[in-house]
């Protein structure tokens, strides 16, 4: 009987780990779909607009088919706007960094957000950081540091580094906002995901309407990449993140997000022929160790 209780109490956190892993992997697939669109003549604003438009339509239909109301209270609406703005800025800065450096390296730099989340949670919300969490952050930082040099050992683009770090900061704030605002948690993962994507879409629609040109033409190849970027790396990623946060918290979810750069590096090597060195392999191993440790600790 006690064993059943222990299994039952562990299940929400176990599911949270699974949701966080899926969210990280799908988000890490952004370069797989975005880089071909750049190659077809799309600019950053165009890529992000076509990323969020199909995702918003798909998620709206999904919420309505499930019989959920799209109605929000004033607080829920304000919180959704804030979450949408933070996530839009995260995407904007990350996709800008793709234009300045290899996508795999940019995605590894994004992973500094756990380092930003943990101190914010500690000093603002007084969330205790255990030794396992601190160890995971240190291992991940070392791993990311090993990954963040060029194959020739040179320095990265300063603009690319700044964009990636800004993306990390806004993503850290997004995770904390979703996890800490009680009226956001009451919305429900599906509806929250829809509104986050909707306000991201509005953000880039305003940018395009405000003078940012739309570049790119539509071919079957382009449409296939848009579908992957929109449904896999956007709708699925944000949805599973929303499911993971209440079960793991912002710090646990963000550390498991180490799988994002690993996914990006994998596709960088397999698809875009980026060089895989011993240094990169060592960095990947350190990050994987940190993910396993935090998953076991949370369970």
C-alpha positions as CSV (number, residue, x, y, z in Angstrom):
1,X,0.0,0.0,0.0
2,X,2.8,2.4,0.9
3,X,4.6,1.5,-2.3
4,X,1.6,2.4,-4.3
5,X,1.4,5.8,-2.5
6,X,5.1,6.4,-3.2
7,X,4.6,5.6,-6.9
8,X,1.5,7.8,-7.1
9,X,3.3,10.7,-5.5
10,X,6.3,10.3,-7.8
11,X,4.2,10.1,-11.0
12,X,3.5,13.8,-11.5
13,X,7.2,14.6,-11.2
14,X,8.1,11.7,-13.5
15,X,5.6,13.0,-16.1
16,X,7.1,16.4,-15.6
17,X,10.6,15.1,-16.5
18,X,9.1,13.5,-19.6
19,X,7.3,16.6,-20.6
20,X,10.4,18.8,-20.1
21,X,12.5,16.4,-22.2
22,X,10.0,16.5,-25.1
23,X,9.8,20.3,-24.8
24,X,13.6,20.6,-24.9
25,X,14.1,18.3,-27.9
26,X,11.3,19.9,-30.0
27,X,12.6,23.4,-29.2
28,X,16.1,22.3,-30.1
29,X,14.9,21.3,-33.6
30,X,14.4,25.0,-34.5
31,X,17.6,25.2,-36.6
32,X,16.5,22.1,-38.5
33,X,13.6,24.0,-40.0
34,X,14.7,27.6,-39.8
35,X,18.0,27.4,-41.6
36,X,16.5,26.0,-44.8
37,X,14.1,28.9,-44.8
38,X,17.0,31.4,-44.5
39,X,18.5,29.6,-47.5
40,X,15.2,30.2,-49.4
41,X,15.4,33.9,-48.9
42,X,13.4,34.4,-45.7
43,X,14.5,37.0,-43.2
44,X,14.2,36.7,-39.4
45,X,10.8,38.4,-39.2
46,X,9.4,36.4,-42.1
47,X,10.5,33.1,-40.6
48,X,9.0,33.9,-37.2
49,X,5.8,35.2,-38.7
50,X,5.2,32.0,-40.7
51,X,6.3,30.0,-37.6
52,X,3.5,31.4,-35.4
53,X,0.7,31.8,-37.9
54,X,0.0,28.0,-38.5
55,X,0.7,27.2,-34.9
56,X,-1.9,29.8,-33.7
57,X,-4.5,28.4,-36.1
58,X,-3.8,24.8,-35.1
59,X,-3.8,25.5,-31.4
60,X,-7.1,27.5,-31.6
61,X,-8.8,24.6,-33.4
62,X,-7.4,22.1,-30.9
63,X,-8.7,24.2,-27.9
64,X,-12.1,24.6,-29.4
65,X,-12.4,20.9,-30.4
66,X,-11.7,20.0,-26.8
67,X,-14.6,22.1,-25.8
68,X,-12.6,24.7,-23.8
69,X,-13.6,28.3,-23.6
70,X,-11.1,31.0,-24.9
71,X,-12.4,33.5,-22.4
72,X,-9.9,35.1,-20.1
73,X,-10.1,37.3,-17.0
74,X,-8.4,40.6,-17.1
75,X,-5.5,39.2,-15.0
76,X,-5.2,36.2,-17.2
77,X,-5.2,38.3,-20.4
78,X,-2.5,40.6,-19.0
79,X,-0.4,37.6,-17.9
80,X,-0.8,35.9,-21.3
81,X,0.3,39.1,-23.1
82,X,3.4,39.2,-20.9
83,X,4.2,35.6,-21.6
84,X,3.6,36.0,-25.3
85,X,5.9,39.1,-25.4
86,X,8.7,37.3,-23.5
87,X,8.5,34.3,-25.7
88,X,8.4,36.4,-28.9
89,X,11.6,38.2,-27.7
90,X,13.2,34.9,-26.9
91,X,12.5,33.7,-30.5
92,X,13.5,37.0,-32.1
93,X,16.9,37.1,-30.4
94,X,17.6,33.4,-30.9
95,X,16.8,33.5,-34.6
96,X,18.9,36.7,-34.9
97,X,21.8,34.8,-33.4
98,X,21.4,32.1,-36.0
99,X,22.4,34.7,-38.6
100,X,25.6,35.5,-36.8
101,X,27.0,32.1,-35.8
102,X,26.4,28.4,-36.2
103,X,23.0,27.4,-35.0
104,X,24.3,24.7,-32.8
105,X,26.6,27.1,-31.0
106,X,23.8,29.7,-30.7
107,X,21.5,27.1,-29.1
108,X,24.2,26.1,-26.6
109,X,24.6,29.8,-25.6
110,X,20.8,29.9,-25.0
111,X,21.3,27.3,-22.3
112,X,22.7,29.9,-19.9
113,X,19.1,30.5,-18.9
114,X,19.2,27.9,-16.1
115,X,22.0,30.0,-14.6
116,X,19.8,33.0,-14.8
117,X,16.7,31.2,-13.5
118,X,18.2,29.8,-10.3
119,X,19.6,33.1,-8.9
120,X,16.3,34.9,-9.7
121,X,14.3,32.2,-7.9
122,X,16.7,32.3,-5.0
123,X,16.9,36.0,-4.4
124,X,13.4,37.1,-5.5
125,X,11.3,34.1,-4.5
126,X,13.6,32.5,-1.9
127,X,13.5,29.1,-3.5
128,X,16.2,26.9,-2.0
129,X,18.9,25.6,-4.3
130,X,20.1,22.1,-3.3
131,X,23.5,20.7,-3.9
132,X,22.3,18.7,-6.8
133,X,20.9,21.7,-8.5
134,X,24.1,23.7,-8.0
135,X,26.1,20.7,-9.3
136,X,23.9,20.4,-12.3
137,X,24.3,24.1,-13.1
138,X,28.0,23.9,-12.8
139,X,28.3,20.8,-15.0
140,X,26.0,22.3,-17.6
141,X,28.0,25.6,-17.6
142,X,31.2,23.7,-18.1
143,X,29.7,21.7,-20.9
144,X,28.3,24.8,-22.6
145,X,31.6,26.5,-22.3
146,X,33.3,23.6,-24.1
147,X,30.7,23.8,-26.9
148,X,30.9,27.5,-27.4
149,X,34.1,27.8,-29.3
150,X,34.5,27.6,-33.1
151,X,36.0,24.5,-34.6
152,X,39.2,26.4,-35.2
153,X,39.3,27.6,-31.6
154,X,38.5,31.2,-32.4
155,X,36.2,33.7,-30.8
156,X,32.5,33.8,-31.5
157,X,30.7,36.8,-33.0
158,X,30.1,39.4,-30.2
159,X,26.7,40.3,-31.7
160,X,25.7,36.7,-31.9
161,X,26.7,36.2,-28.2
162,X,24.7,39.2,-27.1
163,X,21.6,38.1,-29.1
164,X,21.9,34.5,-27.6
165,X,22.3,35.8,-24.1
166,X,19.3,38.2,-24.5
167,X,17.3,35.2,-25.7
168,X,18.4,33.2,-22.6
169,X,17.3,36.1,-20.3
170,X,13.9,36.5,-21.8
171,X,13.3,32.7,-21.8
172,X,14.3,32.6,-18.1
173,X,11.8,35.3,-17.3
174,X,9.2,33.5,-19.4
175,X,9.7,30.3,-17.4
176,X,9.5,32.1,-14.1
177,X,6.4,34.1,-15.1
178,X,4.5,30.9,-16.2
179,X,5.6,29.1,-13.0
180,X,4.9,31.9,-10.5
181,X,1.8,33.8,-11.6
182,X,-1.1,31.9,-10.1
183,X,-3.7,33.2,-12.5
184,X,-1.5,32.0,-15.4
185,X,-1.4,28.5,-14.0
186,X,-5.3,28.5,-13.8
187,X,-5.6,29.0,-17.6
188,X,-4.6,25.5,-18.5
189,X,-1.7,24.3,-20.7
190,X,-3.6,24.1,-24.0
191,X,-5.2,27.5,-23.8
192,X,-2.1,29.2,-22.4
193,X,0.0,27.7,-25.3
194,X,-2.5,29.1,-27.8
195,X,-2.4,32.6,-26.3
196,X,1.4,32.7,-26.1
197,X,1.6,31.7,-29.7
198,X,-1.2,34.2,-30.7
199,X,0.6,37.2,-29.0
200,X,3.9,36.1,-30.6
201,X,2.1,36.2,-34.0
202,X,0.7,39.7,-33.2
203,X,4.2,40.9,-32.2
204,X,5.8,39.9,-35.5
205,X,2.7,41.0,-37.5
206,X,3.2,44.5,-36.0
207,X,6.9,44.4,-36.8
208,X,6.2,43.5,-40.5
209,X,3.4,46.1,-40.7
210,X,5.6,48.7,-39.1
211,X,8.1,48.5,-41.9
212,X,9.9,45.2,-41.5
213,X,9.6,43.6,-45.0
214,X,8.3,40.1,-45.6
215,X,10.8,38.1,-47.7
216,X,10.6,34.6,-49.1
217,X,8.5,32.6,-51.5
218,X,6.4,29.4,-50.9
219,X,7.4,26.1,-52.4
220,X,6.5,22.6,-51.2
221,X,10.0,22.4,-49.5
222,X,9.4,25.7,-47.8
223,X,5.9,24.7,-46.6
224,X,7.3,21.5,-45.2
225,X,9.8,23.4,-43.1
226,X,7.2,25.9,-42.0
227,X,5.0,23.0,-40.8
228,X,7.8,21.5,-38.8
229,X,8.9,24.9,-37.4
230,X,5.3,25.8,-36.5
231,X,3.9,22.6,-35.2
232,X,6.9,20.7,-33.7
233,X,9.3,23.4,-32.6
234,X,6.6,25.9,-31.5
235,X,3.2,24.4,-30.6
236,X,4.6,21.1,-29.2
237,X,7.5,22.8,-27.4
238,X,5.5,25.5,-25.7
239,X,2.7,23.1,-24.8
240,X,5.0,20.5,-23.1
241,X,6.9,23.3,-21.3
242,X,3.5,24.5,-19.9
243,X,2.8,21.0,-18.7
244,X,6.3,20.5,-17.2
245,X,6.5,23.7,-15.2
246,X,3.8,23.0,-12.6
247,X,5.3,19.6,-11.9
248,X,9.0,20.5,-11.9
249,X,9.2,24.2,-11.3
250,X,11.2,26.7,-13.3
251,X,14.7,25.6,-12.1
252,X,14.1,21.8,-12.8
253,X,12.5,22.5,-16.2
254,X,15.2,24.9,-17.3
255,X,18.0,22.5,-16.4
256,X,16.5,19.6,-18.3
257,X,16.4,22.2,-21.2
258,X,20.0,21.2,-21.6
259,X,18.7,18.8,-24.2
260,X,18.0,21.8,-26.5
261,X,21.6,22.5,-27.4
262,X,22.3,18.8,-27.6
263,X,19.5,18.4,-30.2
264,X,20.7,21.5,-32.1
265,X,24.3,20.2,-32.2
266,X,23.1,16.7,-33.3
267,X,21.2,18.2,-36.3
268,X,24.1,20.6,-37.0
269,X,26.4,17.7,-37.4
270,X,24.0,15.3,-39.1
271,X,22.3,17.7,-41.5
272,X,24.4,20.9,-41.8
273,X,27.8,19.1,-41.6
274,X,29.1,21.0,-38.6
275,X,32.4,19.6,-37.1
276,X,32.1,17.3,-34.1
277,X,35.3,17.5,-32.1
278,X,36.5,15.8,-28.8
279,X,35.8,19.1,-27.0
280,X,32.2,19.1,-28.3
281,X,31.7,15.5,-27.3
282,X,33.0,16.2,-23.8
283,X,30.7,19.2,-23.5
284,X,27.7,17.0,-24.5
285,X,28.6,14.3,-22.0
286,X,28.8,16.9,-19.1
287,X,25.4,18.3,-20.1
288,X,23.9,14.8,-20.3
289,X,25.2,14.0,-16.8
290,X,23.6,17.1,-15.5
291,X,20.2,16.2,-17.1
292,X,20.3,12.7,-15.6
293,X,21.2,14.0,-12.2
294,X,18.4,16.5,-12.1
295,X,15.9,14.0,-13.5
296,X,16.8,11.5,-10.8
297,X,16.7,14.2,-8.1
298,X,13.3,15.4,-9.1
299,X,11.9,11.9,-9.2
